[in-house]
């Protein structure tokens, strides 16, 4: 075979799984996987310090004036700005509201910062703002303060949004991965992989025979329904960047427990499964924006599952596995063929810019 490397233009080529020793930021550092964790562990955490930051949860739980507050912030850089089932405005509200909900808190107030690129159409900005306001009203949260900056044309991507939120954590609620123990039941609130595939379908102009709509939704009321059964839930996570696999690996690593999934019990819509097969993706690693995964004491699992199924956002909730004493810190899945595979932490992200 003739050598054609001298005729190939390799300018701009990137490795989909970047090397770990990176002198510069790569897209994988924002993917919610191993590279993201290393960036936080080796750059941000040492620079900032503090016991509160060391929690490294979806939201920090702090005490202030006798109250327990959950506090979280998130930035949204999704492309495209509008997609089936939502927009960057919906994501900006629901993403932060859901991070607070994973601490058991009902969001009360949000801040909102817009970074606008010079030249973006005012109509587009208005549509995003209206979507954000409507999402806040649906979630029962007030946008209390904000900021706007404009960057030169070519130095942004239309619109970026940052939101931060605070909410009260009810007495007796203590949600953190360190509470997970062998025997806990793992429950997911519904089908996984929907949001990431919805974004990819419109971004790349792909058609899968049926429109795939993002699951973007506020989860606060679902969490309240779960806590009404028992405040003794052990941990909740919303599997956004890195998908279900990343969330389970984070919980396993922090708790020291192993996790065993039954692969066929994980709900994956046929359209998502087909799209992932075509694109070479694993739905366990694809982002969600309206789902949660819960580790629940076995004695409460059936009642919590029933409460979830009675809620519109948990109608398809399912028990998908359990925490075990074996293989501490590792997640494995029992396959339909009777084998077992390791469900590892993603290195970067299969689908960038999905939130």
C-alpha atoms as a printed R data frame, in Angstrom:
    type eleno elety resid chain resno       x       y      z
1   ATOM     1    CA   UNK     A     1   0.000   0.000  0.000
2   ATOM     2    CA   UNK     A     2   1.490   3.390 -0.955
3   ATOM     3    CA   UNK     A     3   2.439   5.823  1.790
4   ATOM     4    CA   UNK     A     4  -0.046   8.707  1.641
5   ATOM     5    CA   UNK     A     5   0.765  10.385  4.951
6   ATOM     6    CA   UNK     A     6   2.621  13.167  3.166
7   ATOM     7    CA   UNK     A     7  -0.634  14.108  1.437
8   ATOM     8    CA   UNK     A     8  -2.828  14.093  4.573
9   ATOM     9    CA   UNK     A     9  -3.667  17.348  6.277
10  ATOM    10    CA   UNK     A    10  -3.592  16.497  9.985
11  ATOM    11    CA   UNK     A    11  -4.219  20.082 11.100
12  ATOM    12    CA   UNK     A    12  -6.907  20.204 13.755
13  ATOM    13    CA   UNK     A    13  -7.136  16.435 14.267
14  ATOM    14    CA   UNK     A    14  -7.898  15.420 17.860
15  ATOM    15    CA   UNK     A    15  -7.934  12.066 19.577
16  ATOM    16    CA   UNK     A    16 -11.454  11.074 20.748
17  ATOM    17    CA   UNK     A    17  -9.875   9.625 23.913
18  ATOM    18    CA   UNK     A    18  -7.166  12.141 24.838
19  ATOM    19    CA   UNK     A    19  -4.016  11.115 26.635
20  ATOM    20    CA   UNK     A    20  -4.172  11.637 30.393
21  ATOM    21    CA   UNK     A    21  -1.075  13.840 30.637
22  ATOM    22    CA   UNK     A    22  -2.394  16.996 28.981
23  ATOM    23    CA   UNK     A    23  -0.453  20.272 28.932
24  ATOM    24    CA   UNK     A    24  -3.550  22.035 27.564
25  ATOM    25    CA   UNK     A    25  -7.305  21.835 28.112
26  ATOM    26    CA   UNK     A    26  -9.103  19.419 25.780
27  ATOM    27    CA   UNK     A    27 -12.842  18.919 25.260
28  ATOM    28    CA   UNK     A    28 -12.777  15.859 27.495
29  ATOM    29    CA   UNK     A    29 -11.995  18.030 30.515
30  ATOM    30    CA   UNK     A    30 -15.597  19.278 30.364
31  ATOM    31    CA   UNK     A    31 -17.187  15.884 29.887
32  ATOM    32    CA   UNK     A    32 -17.925  14.867 33.459
33  ATOM    33    CA   UNK     A    33 -15.613  11.844 33.338
34  ATOM    34    CA   UNK     A    34 -12.110  10.996 34.491
35  ATOM    35    CA   UNK     A    35 -10.507  14.043 32.864
36  ATOM    36    CA   UNK     A    36 -13.000  16.363 34.557
37  ATOM    37    CA   UNK     A    37 -12.361  14.718 37.905
38  ATOM    38    CA   UNK     A    38  -8.599  15.066 37.497
39  ATOM    39    CA   UNK     A    39  -8.953  18.753 36.589
40  ATOM    40    CA   UNK     A    40 -10.919  19.370 39.779
41  ATOM    41    CA   UNK     A    41  -8.643  17.204 41.924
42  ATOM    42    CA   UNK     A    42  -5.307  18.552 40.727
43  ATOM    43    CA   UNK     A    43  -6.097  22.180 39.779
44  ATOM    44    CA   UNK     A    44  -9.233  23.601 41.350
45  ATOM    45    CA   UNK     A    45  -9.539  21.792 44.687
46  ATOM    46    CA   UNK     A    46  -5.935  22.533 45.787
47  ATOM    47    CA   UNK     A    47  -6.292  26.163 44.710
48  ATOM    48    CA   UNK     A    48  -9.622  26.743 46.499
49  ATOM    49    CA   UNK     A    49  -9.336  24.399 49.486
50  ATOM    50    CA   UNK     A    50 -12.022  24.104 52.129
51  ATOM    51    CA   UNK     A    51 -14.019  21.266 53.660
52  ATOM    52    CA   UNK     A    52 -17.251  22.333 51.963
53  ATOM    53    CA   UNK     A    53 -15.779  22.040 48.472
54  ATOM    54    CA   UNK     A    54 -14.391  18.636 49.401
55  ATOM    55    CA   UNK     A    55 -17.967  17.265 49.396
56  ATOM    56    CA   UNK     A    56 -17.813  17.345 45.571
57  ATOM    57    CA   UNK     A    57 -21.525  16.665 45.256
58  ATOM    58    CA   UNK     A    58 -24.042  18.055 42.783
59  ATOM    59    CA   UNK     A    59 -24.613  20.806 45.358
60  ATOM    60    CA   UNK     A    60 -22.815  21.833 48.531
61  ATOM    61    CA   UNK     A    61 -24.728  21.580 51.801
62  ATOM    62    CA   UNK     A    62 -23.871  24.395 54.198
63  ATOM    63    CA   UNK     A    63 -25.182  25.751 57.511
64  ATOM    64    CA   UNK     A    64 -26.010  29.448 57.695
65  ATOM    65    CA   UNK     A    65 -27.918  31.237 60.425
66  ATOM    66    CA   UNK     A    66 -29.236  27.976 61.805
67  ATOM    67    CA   UNK     A    67 -30.559  26.783 58.451
68  ATOM    68    CA   UNK     A    68 -29.186  24.013 56.242
69  ATOM    69    CA   UNK     A    69 -28.845  25.283 52.691
70  ATOM    70    CA   UNK     A    70 -27.963  23.584 49.438
71  ATOM    71    CA   UNK     A    71 -25.939  25.779 47.081
72  ATOM    72    CA   UNK     A    72 -25.010  24.996 43.475
73  ATOM    73    CA   UNK     A    73 -23.857  26.661 40.271
74  ATOM    74    CA   UNK     A    74 -23.669  25.489 36.672
75  ATOM    75    CA   UNK     A    75 -22.816  26.894 33.239
76  ATOM    76    CA   UNK     A    76 -24.565  25.962 30.016
77  ATOM    77    CA   UNK     A    77 -22.911  25.987 26.596
78  ATOM    78    CA   UNK     A    78 -25.225  23.660 24.664
79  ATOM    79    CA   UNK     A    79 -25.247  23.681 20.878
80  ATOM    80    CA   UNK     A    80 -27.795  24.139 19.305
81  ATOM    81    CA   UNK     A    81 -29.553  26.626 21.565
82  ATOM    82    CA   UNK     A    82 -32.963  25.085 20.817
83  ATOM    83    CA   UNK     A    83 -33.659  21.368 20.518
84  ATOM    84    CA   UNK     A    84 -36.651  18.992 20.698
85  ATOM    85    CA   UNK     A    85 -38.022  19.246 24.215
86  ATOM    86    CA   UNK     A    86 -36.224  22.377 25.363
87  ATOM    87    CA   UNK     A    87 -33.567  25.047 25.006
88  ATOM    88    CA   UNK     A    88 -30.516  26.409 26.766
89  ATOM    89    CA   UNK     A    89 -32.953  28.444 28.890
90  ATOM    90    CA   UNK     A    90 -34.757  25.329 30.131
91  ATOM    91    CA   UNK     A    91 -31.440  23.620 30.836
92  ATOM    92    CA   UNK     A    92 -30.152  26.604 32.801
93  ATOM    93    CA   UNK     A    93 -33.059  26.365 35.230
94  ATOM    94    CA   UNK     A    94 -33.580  22.618 35.416
95  ATOM    95    CA   UNK     A    95 -29.897  21.773 35.637
96  ATOM    96    CA   UNK     A    96 -29.389  23.897 38.735
97  ATOM    97    CA   UNK     A    97 -32.762  23.050 40.297
98  ATOM    98    CA   UNK     A    98 -31.951  19.356 39.891
99  ATOM    99    CA   UNK     A    99 -28.499  19.712 41.423
100 ATOM   100    CA   UNK     A   100 -30.167  21.205 44.491
101 ATOM   101    CA   UNK     A   101 -32.791  18.464 44.515
102 ATOM   102    CA   UNK     A   102 -30.056  15.827 44.704
103 ATOM   103    CA   UNK     A   103 -29.292  17.236 48.174
104 ATOM   104    CA   UNK     A   104 -32.958  16.954 49.083
105 ATOM   105    CA   UNK     A   105 -33.509  20.711 48.775
106 ATOM   106    CA   UNK     A   106 -36.339  22.462 47.006
107 ATOM   107    CA   UNK     A   107 -34.828  25.351 45.051
108 ATOM   108    CA   UNK     A   108 -35.903  28.812 46.214
109 ATOM   109    CA   UNK     A   109 -33.826  31.375 44.301
110 ATOM   110    CA   UNK     A   110 -31.610  31.430 41.226
111 ATOM   111    CA   UNK     A   111 -29.079  33.855 39.849
112 ATOM   112    CA   UNK     A   112 -28.693  34.089 36.094
113 ATOM   113    CA   UNK     A   113 -25.711  35.331 34.081
114 ATOM   114    CA   UNK     A   114 -25.860  35.737 30.302
115 ATOM   115    CA   UNK     A   115 -22.714  35.890 28.153
116 ATOM   116    CA   UNK     A   116 -23.817  37.085 24.720
117 ATOM   117    CA   UNK     A   117 -21.799  37.120 21.531
118 ATOM   118    CA   UNK     A   118 -21.792  40.325 19.525
119 ATOM   119    CA   UNK     A   119 -24.120  39.889 16.548
120 ATOM   120    CA   UNK     A   120 -26.538  37.359 18.057
121 ATOM   121    CA   UNK     A   121 -30.096  38.249 17.100
122 ATOM   122    CA   UNK     A   122 -32.149  39.996 19.765
123 ATOM   123    CA   UNK     A   123 -35.070  37.679 18.955
124 ATOM   124    CA   UNK     A   124 -32.898  34.693 19.887
125 ATOM   125    CA   UNK     A   125 -31.913  36.281 23.194
126 ATOM   126    CA   UNK     A   126 -35.579  37.031 23.901
127 ATOM   127    CA   UNK     A   127 -36.644  33.446 23.151
128 ATOM   128    CA   UNK     A   128 -34.009  32.054 25.495
129 ATOM   129    CA   UNK     A   129 -34.962  34.522 28.247
130 ATOM   130    CA   UNK     A   130 -38.651  33.681 27.892
131 ATOM   131    CA   UNK     A   131 -37.907  29.944 28.009
132 ATOM   132    CA   UNK     A   132 -35.767  30.437 31.105
133 ATOM   133    CA   UNK     A   133 -38.484  32.440 32.847
134 ATOM   134    CA   UNK     A   134 -41.165  29.889 31.985
135 ATOM   135    CA   UNK     A   135 -38.975  27.024 33.225
136 ATOM   136    CA   UNK     A   136 -38.371  28.873 36.501
137 ATOM   137    CA   UNK     A   137 -42.102  29.331 37.047
138 ATOM   138    CA   UNK     A   138 -42.729  25.654 36.319
139 ATOM   139    CA   UNK     A   139 -40.028  24.654 38.817
140 ATOM   140    CA   UNK     A   140 -41.385  27.048 41.451
141 ATOM   141    CA   UNK     A   141 -38.160  29.016 41.721
142 ATOM   142    CA   UNK     A   142 -37.530  32.766 41.463
143 ATOM   143    CA   UNK     A   143 -34.759  34.329 39.381
144 ATOM   144    CA   UNK     A   144 -33.625  36.884 41.952
145 ATOM   145    CA   UNK     A   145 -30.465  38.425 40.460
146 ATOM   146    CA   UNK     A   146 -28.365  38.326 37.325
147 ATOM   147    CA   UNK     A   147 -25.658  39.767 35.100
148 ATOM   148    CA   UNK     A   148 -24.997  40.282 31.394
149 ATOM   149    CA   UNK     A   149 -21.728  40.438 29.478
150 ATOM   150    CA   UNK     A   150 -21.073  40.761 25.727
151 ATOM   151    CA   UNK     A   151 -17.996  39.352 23.979
152 ATOM   152    CA   UNK     A   152 -16.719  40.229 20.508
153 ATOM   153    CA   UNK     A   153 -18.019  38.372 17.474
154 ATOM   154    CA   UNK     A   154 -16.135  35.119 17.060
155 ATOM   155    CA   UNK     A   155 -15.309  34.850 20.772
156 ATOM   156    CA   UNK     A   156 -18.461  33.026 21.868
157 ATOM   157    CA   UNK     A   157 -21.127  30.732 20.510
158 ATOM   158    CA   UNK     A   158 -24.181  32.960 20.520
159 ATOM   159    CA   UNK     A   159 -25.297  32.570 24.118
160 ATOM   160    CA   UNK     A   160 -23.797  31.018 27.245
161 ATOM   161    CA   UNK     A   161 -25.774  30.976 30.499
162 ATOM   162    CA   UNK     A   162 -24.661  30.520 34.095
163 ATOM   163    CA   UNK     A   163 -27.091  29.906 36.937
164 ATOM   164    CA   UNK     A   164 -26.555  29.454 40.665
165 ATOM   165    CA   UNK     A   165 -29.227  28.392 43.100
166 ATOM   166    CA   UNK     A   166 -29.998  28.005 46.782
167 ATOM   167    CA   UNK     A   167 -32.608  25.985 48.621
168 ATOM   168    CA   UNK     A   168 -33.449  24.696 52.092
169 ATOM   169    CA   UNK     A   169 -32.562  21.115 53.059
170 ATOM   170    CA   UNK     A   170 -35.309  19.534 55.215
171 ATOM   171    CA   UNK     A   171 -34.439  18.322 58.700
172 ATOM   172    CA   UNK     A   172 -33.407  14.674 58.830
173 ATOM   173    CA   UNK     A   173 -32.302  14.504 55.187
174 ATOM   174    CA   UNK     A   174 -28.682  13.483 54.659
175 ATOM   175    CA   UNK     A   175 -27.948  12.570 51.038
176 ATOM   176    CA   UNK     A   176 -24.311  11.736 50.292
177 ATOM   177    CA   UNK     A   177 -22.473   8.790 48.760
178 ATOM   178    CA   UNK     A   178 -20.651   7.964 52.000
179 ATOM   179    CA   UNK     A   179 -23.974   6.646 53.361
180 ATOM   180    CA   UNK     A   180 -24.214   3.902 50.727
181 ATOM   181    CA   UNK     A   181 -23.883   0.398 52.185
182 ATOM   182    CA   UNK     A   182 -23.954  -3.079 50.643
183 ATOM   183    CA   UNK     A   183 -27.546  -4.150 50.163
184 ATOM   184    CA   UNK     A   184 -28.794  -0.729 49.035
185 ATOM   185    CA   UNK     A   185 -31.084  -0.932 46.022
186 ATOM   186    CA   UNK     A   186 -30.281   1.164 42.946
187 ATOM   187    CA   UNK     A   187 -33.290   2.807 41.288
188 ATOM   188    CA   UNK     A   188 -33.365   4.949 38.132
189 ATOM   189    CA   UNK     A   189 -36.347   7.234 37.600
190 ATOM   190    CA   UNK     A   190 -36.867   6.452 33.916
191 ATOM   191    CA   UNK     A   191 -35.357   5.759 30.483
192 ATOM   192    CA   UNK     A   192 -31.749   6.879 30.047
193 ATOM   193    CA   UNK     A   193 -29.805   8.469 27.188
194 ATOM   194    CA   UNK     A   194 -32.667  10.553 25.817
195 ATOM   195    CA   UNK     A   195 -31.244  14.069 26.149
196 ATOM   196    CA   UNK     A   196 -27.865  13.372 24.588
197 ATOM   197    CA   UNK     A   197 -29.367  11.612 21.586
198 ATOM   198    CA   UNK     A   198 -31.957  14.384 21.130
199 ATOM   199    CA   UNK     A   199 -29.148  16.959 20.970
200 ATOM   200    CA   UNK     A   200 -27.087  14.874 18.568
201 ATOM   201    CA   UNK     A   201 -30.041  14.253 16.249
202 ATOM   202    CA   UNK     A   202 -30.618  17.971 15.620
203 ATOM   203    CA   UNK     A   203 -26.943  18.952 15.734
204 ATOM   204    CA   UNK     A   204 -25.962  16.514 13.016
205 ATOM   205    CA   UNK     A   205 -29.268  16.466 11.121
206 ATOM   206    CA   UNK     A   206 -29.768  12.758 11.809
207 ATOM   207    CA   UNK     A   207 -33.108  11.007 11.467
208 ATOM   208    CA   UNK     A   208 -33.951   7.829 13.361
209 ATOM   209    CA   UNK     A   209 -37.503   7.288 12.146
210 ATOM   210    CA   UNK     A   210 -39.012   8.973 15.209
211 ATOM   211    CA   UNK     A   211 -38.359  12.324 16.879
212 ATOM   212    CA   UNK     A   212 -36.340  11.917 20.067
213 ATOM   213    CA   UNK     A   213 -37.321  14.596 22.591
214 ATOM   214    CA   UNK     A   214 -35.094  15.698 25.471
215 ATOM   215    CA   UNK     A   215 -36.160  14.641 28.964
216 ATOM   216    CA   UNK     A   216 -35.250  18.076 30.385
217 ATOM   217    CA   UNK     A   217 -37.431  18.611 33.492
218 ATOM   218    CA   UNK     A   218 -37.239  19.842 37.129
219 ATOM   219    CA   UNK     A   219 -36.984  16.941 39.568
220 ATOM   220    CA   UNK     A   220 -37.737  18.735 42.840
221 ATOM   221    CA   UNK     A   221 -41.294  17.454 43.203
222 ATOM   222    CA   UNK     A   222 -40.229  13.881 42.398
223 ATOM   223    CA   UNK     A   223 -37.593  14.017 45.135
224 ATOM   224    CA   UNK     A   224 -40.193  15.374 47.558
225 ATOM   225    CA   UNK     A   225 -42.446  12.412 46.742
226 ATOM   226    CA   UNK     A   226 -39.564  10.034 47.477
227 ATOM   227    CA   UNK     A   227 -38.669  11.749 50.745
228 ATOM   228    CA   UNK     A   228 -42.313  11.621 51.832
229 ATOM   229    CA   UNK     A   229 -41.919   7.834 51.996
230 ATOM   230    CA   UNK     A   230 -38.748   8.054 54.075
231 ATOM   231    CA   UNK     A   231 -36.117  10.734 54.672
232 ATOM   232    CA   UNK     A   232 -33.589   7.890 54.903
233 ATOM   233    CA   UNK     A   233 -32.583   7.874 51.244
234 ATOM   234    CA   UNK     A   234 -28.818   7.400 51.045
235 ATOM   235    CA   UNK     A   235 -27.802   9.286 47.905
236 ATOM   236    CA   UNK     A   236 -29.347  10.834 44.784
237 ATOM   237    CA   UNK     A   237 -27.619  11.907 41.582
238 ATOM   238    CA   UNK     A   238 -28.882  13.300 38.283
239 ATOM   239    CA   UNK     A   239 -26.838  11.531 35.585
240 ATOM   240    CA   UNK     A   240 -26.094  14.434 33.237
241 ATOM   241    CA   UNK     A   241 -22.594  14.633 31.688
242 ATOM   242    CA   UNK     A   242 -21.106  11.157 31.490
243 ATOM   243    CA   UNK     A   243 -24.545   9.610 31.893
244 ATOM   244    CA   UNK     A   244 -25.588   6.845 34.258
245 ATOM   245    CA   UNK     A   245 -22.129   5.264 34.158
246 ATOM   246    CA   UNK     A   246 -20.337   8.369 35.441
247 ATOM   247    CA   UNK     A   247 -22.804   8.925 38.297
248 ATOM   248    CA   UNK     A   248 -22.610   5.319 39.477
249 ATOM   249    CA   UNK     A   249 -18.816   5.307 39.334
250 ATOM   250    CA   UNK     A   250 -18.632   8.540 41.333
251 ATOM   251    CA   UNK     A   251 -20.907   7.051 44.005
252 ATOM   252    CA   UNK     A   252 -18.996   3.767 44.098
253 ATOM   253    CA   UNK     A   253 -15.643   5.534 44.418
254 ATOM   254    CA   UNK     A   254 -16.846   7.866 47.191
255 ATOM   255    CA   UNK     A   255 -18.664   5.158 49.161
256 ATOM   256    CA   UNK     A   256 -16.168   2.327 48.776
257 ATOM   257    CA   UNK     A   257 -19.001  -0.040 47.836
258 ATOM   258    CA   UNK     A   258 -19.270  -2.002 44.619
259 ATOM   259    CA   UNK     A   259 -22.274  -1.694 42.341
260 ATOM   260    CA   UNK     A   260 -23.855  -4.497 40.320
261 ATOM   261    CA   UNK     A   261 -26.352  -3.634 37.569
262 ATOM   262    CA   UNK     A   262 -28.671  -5.958 35.696
263 ATOM   263    CA   UNK     A   263 -28.168  -4.642 32.192
264 ATOM   264    CA   UNK     A   264 -31.550  -5.677 30.820
265 ATOM   265    CA   UNK     A   265 -33.340  -3.871 33.687
266 ATOM   266    CA   UNK     A   266 -31.884  -0.466 32.745
267 ATOM   267    CA   UNK     A   267 -34.645   1.241 30.725
268 ATOM   268    CA   UNK     A   268 -33.349   2.362 27.323
269 ATOM   269    CA   UNK     A   269 -35.981   3.509 24.780
270 ATOM   270    CA   UNK     A   270 -35.790   1.585 21.484
271 ATOM   271    CA   UNK     A   271 -35.180   4.815 19.551
272 ATOM   272    CA   UNK     A   272 -32.227   5.670 21.815
273 ATOM   273    CA   UNK     A   273 -30.852   2.133 21.594
274 ATOM   274    CA   UNK     A   274 -31.089   2.198 17.798
275 ATOM   275    CA   UNK     A   275 -29.499   5.638 17.560
276 ATOM   276    CA   UNK     A   276 -26.652   4.595 19.858
277 ATOM   277    CA   UNK     A   277 -26.090   1.465 17.782
278 ATOM   278    CA   UNK     A   278 -25.823   3.560 14.616
279 ATOM   279    CA   UNK     A   279 -23.537   6.132 16.255
280 ATOM   280    CA   UNK     A   280 -21.391   3.617 18.132
281 ATOM   281    CA   UNK     A   281 -22.422   4.971 21.549
282 ATOM   282    CA   UNK     A   282 -23.243   3.242 24.838
283 ATOM   283    CA   UNK     A   283 -26.520   4.635 26.276
284 ATOM   284    CA   UNK     A   284 -25.121   4.181 29.806
285 ATOM   285    CA   UNK     A   285 -22.702   7.030 29.021
286 ATOM   286    CA   UNK     A   286 -25.152   9.384 27.264
287 ATOM   287    CA   UNK     A   287 -26.400  12.466 29.142
288 ATOM   288    CA   UNK     A   288 -29.800  12.873 30.765
289 ATOM   289    CA   UNK     A   289 -31.457  16.082 31.980
290 ATOM   290    CA   UNK     A   290 -34.614  14.855 33.692
291 ATOM   291    CA   UNK     A   291 -33.633  11.602 35.384
292 ATOM   292    CA   UNK     A   292 -32.162  10.633 38.732
293 ATOM   293    CA   UNK     A   293 -30.503   7.570 40.199
294 ATOM   294    CA   UNK     A   294 -31.109   6.694 43.856
295 ATOM   295    CA   UNK     A   295 -29.470   4.368 46.378
296 ATOM   296    CA   UNK     A   296 -32.227   3.333 48.790
297 ATOM   297    CA   UNK     A   297 -32.134   1.052 51.858
298 ATOM   298    CA   UNK     A   298 -33.600  -2.291 50.820
299 ATOM   299    CA   UNK     A   299 -36.418  -2.116 53.393
300 ATOM   300    CA   UNK     A   300 -37.735   1.097 51.792
301 ATOM   301    CA   UNK     A   301 -37.070   0.273 48.129
302 ATOM   302    CA   UNK     A   302 -40.516  -1.035 47.141
303 ATOM   303    CA   UNK     A   303 -42.353   1.874 48.763
304 ATOM   304    CA   UNK     A   304 -40.014   4.464 47.238
305 ATOM   305    CA   UNK     A   305 -40.354   2.836 43.820
306 ATOM   306    CA   UNK     A   306 -44.164   2.930 44.103
307 ATOM   307    CA   UNK     A   307 -44.098   6.621 45.036
308 ATOM   308    CA   UNK     A   308 -41.837   7.352 42.069
309 ATOM   309    CA   UNK     A   309 -44.147   5.514 39.665
310 ATOM   310    CA   UNK     A   310 -47.092   7.541 40.962
311 ATOM   311    CA   UNK     A   311 -45.281  10.743 39.896
312 ATOM   312    CA   UNK     A   312 -45.320  11.837 36.217
313 ATOM   313    CA   UNK     A   313 -41.519  12.105 36.133
314 ATOM   314    CA   UNK     A   314 -41.039   8.644 37.631
315 ATOM   315    CA   UNK     A   315 -43.729   6.637 35.859
316 ATOM   316    CA   UNK     A   316 -41.106   4.364 34.269
317 ATOM   317    CA   UNK     A   317 -38.833   4.092 37.311
318 ATOM   318    CA   UNK     A   318 -37.058   0.773 37.676
319 ATOM   319    CA   UNK     A   319 -34.814  -1.137 40.064
320 ATOM   320    CA   UNK     A   320 -31.586  -1.710 38.119
321 ATOM   321    CA   UNK     A   321 -29.117  -3.106 40.641
322 ATOM   322    CA   UNK     A   322 -27.656  -3.041 44.130
323 ATOM   323    CA   UNK     A   323 -24.653  -2.000 46.159
324 ATOM   324    CA   UNK     A   324 -22.382  -4.902 47.143
325 ATOM   325    CA   UNK     A   325 -19.348  -5.554 49.302
326 ATOM   326    CA   UNK     A   326 -17.475  -7.178 46.411
327 ATOM   327    CA   UNK     A   327 -15.176  -5.233 44.042
328 ATOM   328    CA   UNK     A   328 -15.281  -2.009 46.124
329 ATOM   329    CA   UNK     A   329 -15.389   1.179 44.088
330 ATOM   330    CA   UNK     A   330 -16.202  -0.667 40.866
331 ATOM   331    CA   UNK     A   331 -19.402  -0.811 38.787
332 ATOM   332    CA   UNK     A   332 -20.204  -3.963 36.833
333 ATOM   333    CA   UNK     A   333 -23.195  -5.031 34.749
334 ATOM   334    CA   UNK     A   334 -24.644  -8.512 34.331
335 ATOM   335    CA   UNK     A   335 -25.345  -8.937 30.636
336 ATOM   336    CA   UNK     A   336 -28.226 -10.712 28.969
337 ATOM   337    CA   UNK     A   337 -25.858 -13.508 27.938
338 ATOM   338    CA   UNK     A   338 -25.011 -14.334 31.535
339 ATOM   339    CA   UNK     A   339 -21.635 -12.623 31.579
340 ATOM   340    CA   UNK     A   340 -20.383  -9.599 33.466
341 ATOM   341    CA   UNK     A   341 -18.762  -6.455 32.102
342 ATOM   342    CA   UNK     A   342 -17.087  -3.561 33.844
343 ATOM   343    CA   UNK     A   343 -18.919  -0.242 33.483
344 ATOM   344    CA   UNK     A   344 -15.948   2.066 33.838
345 ATOM   345    CA   UNK     A   345 -15.768   5.804 34.404
346 ATOM   346    CA   UNK     A   346 -15.772   7.582 31.014
347 ATOM   347    CA   UNK     A   347 -12.508   9.302 30.164
348 ATOM   348    CA   UNK     A   348 -14.073  12.360 28.557
349 ATOM   349    CA   UNK     A   349 -17.458  12.577 26.914
350 ATOM   350    CA   UNK     A   350 -19.030  10.762 23.992
351 ATOM   351    CA   UNK     A   351 -21.141  13.785 23.052
352 ATOM   352    CA   UNK     A   352 -19.629  17.199 23.834
353 ATOM   353    CA   UNK     A   353 -21.604  20.412 24.378
354 ATOM   354    CA   UNK     A   354 -24.844  18.695 25.431
355 ATOM   355    CA   UNK     A   355 -25.586  20.981 28.390
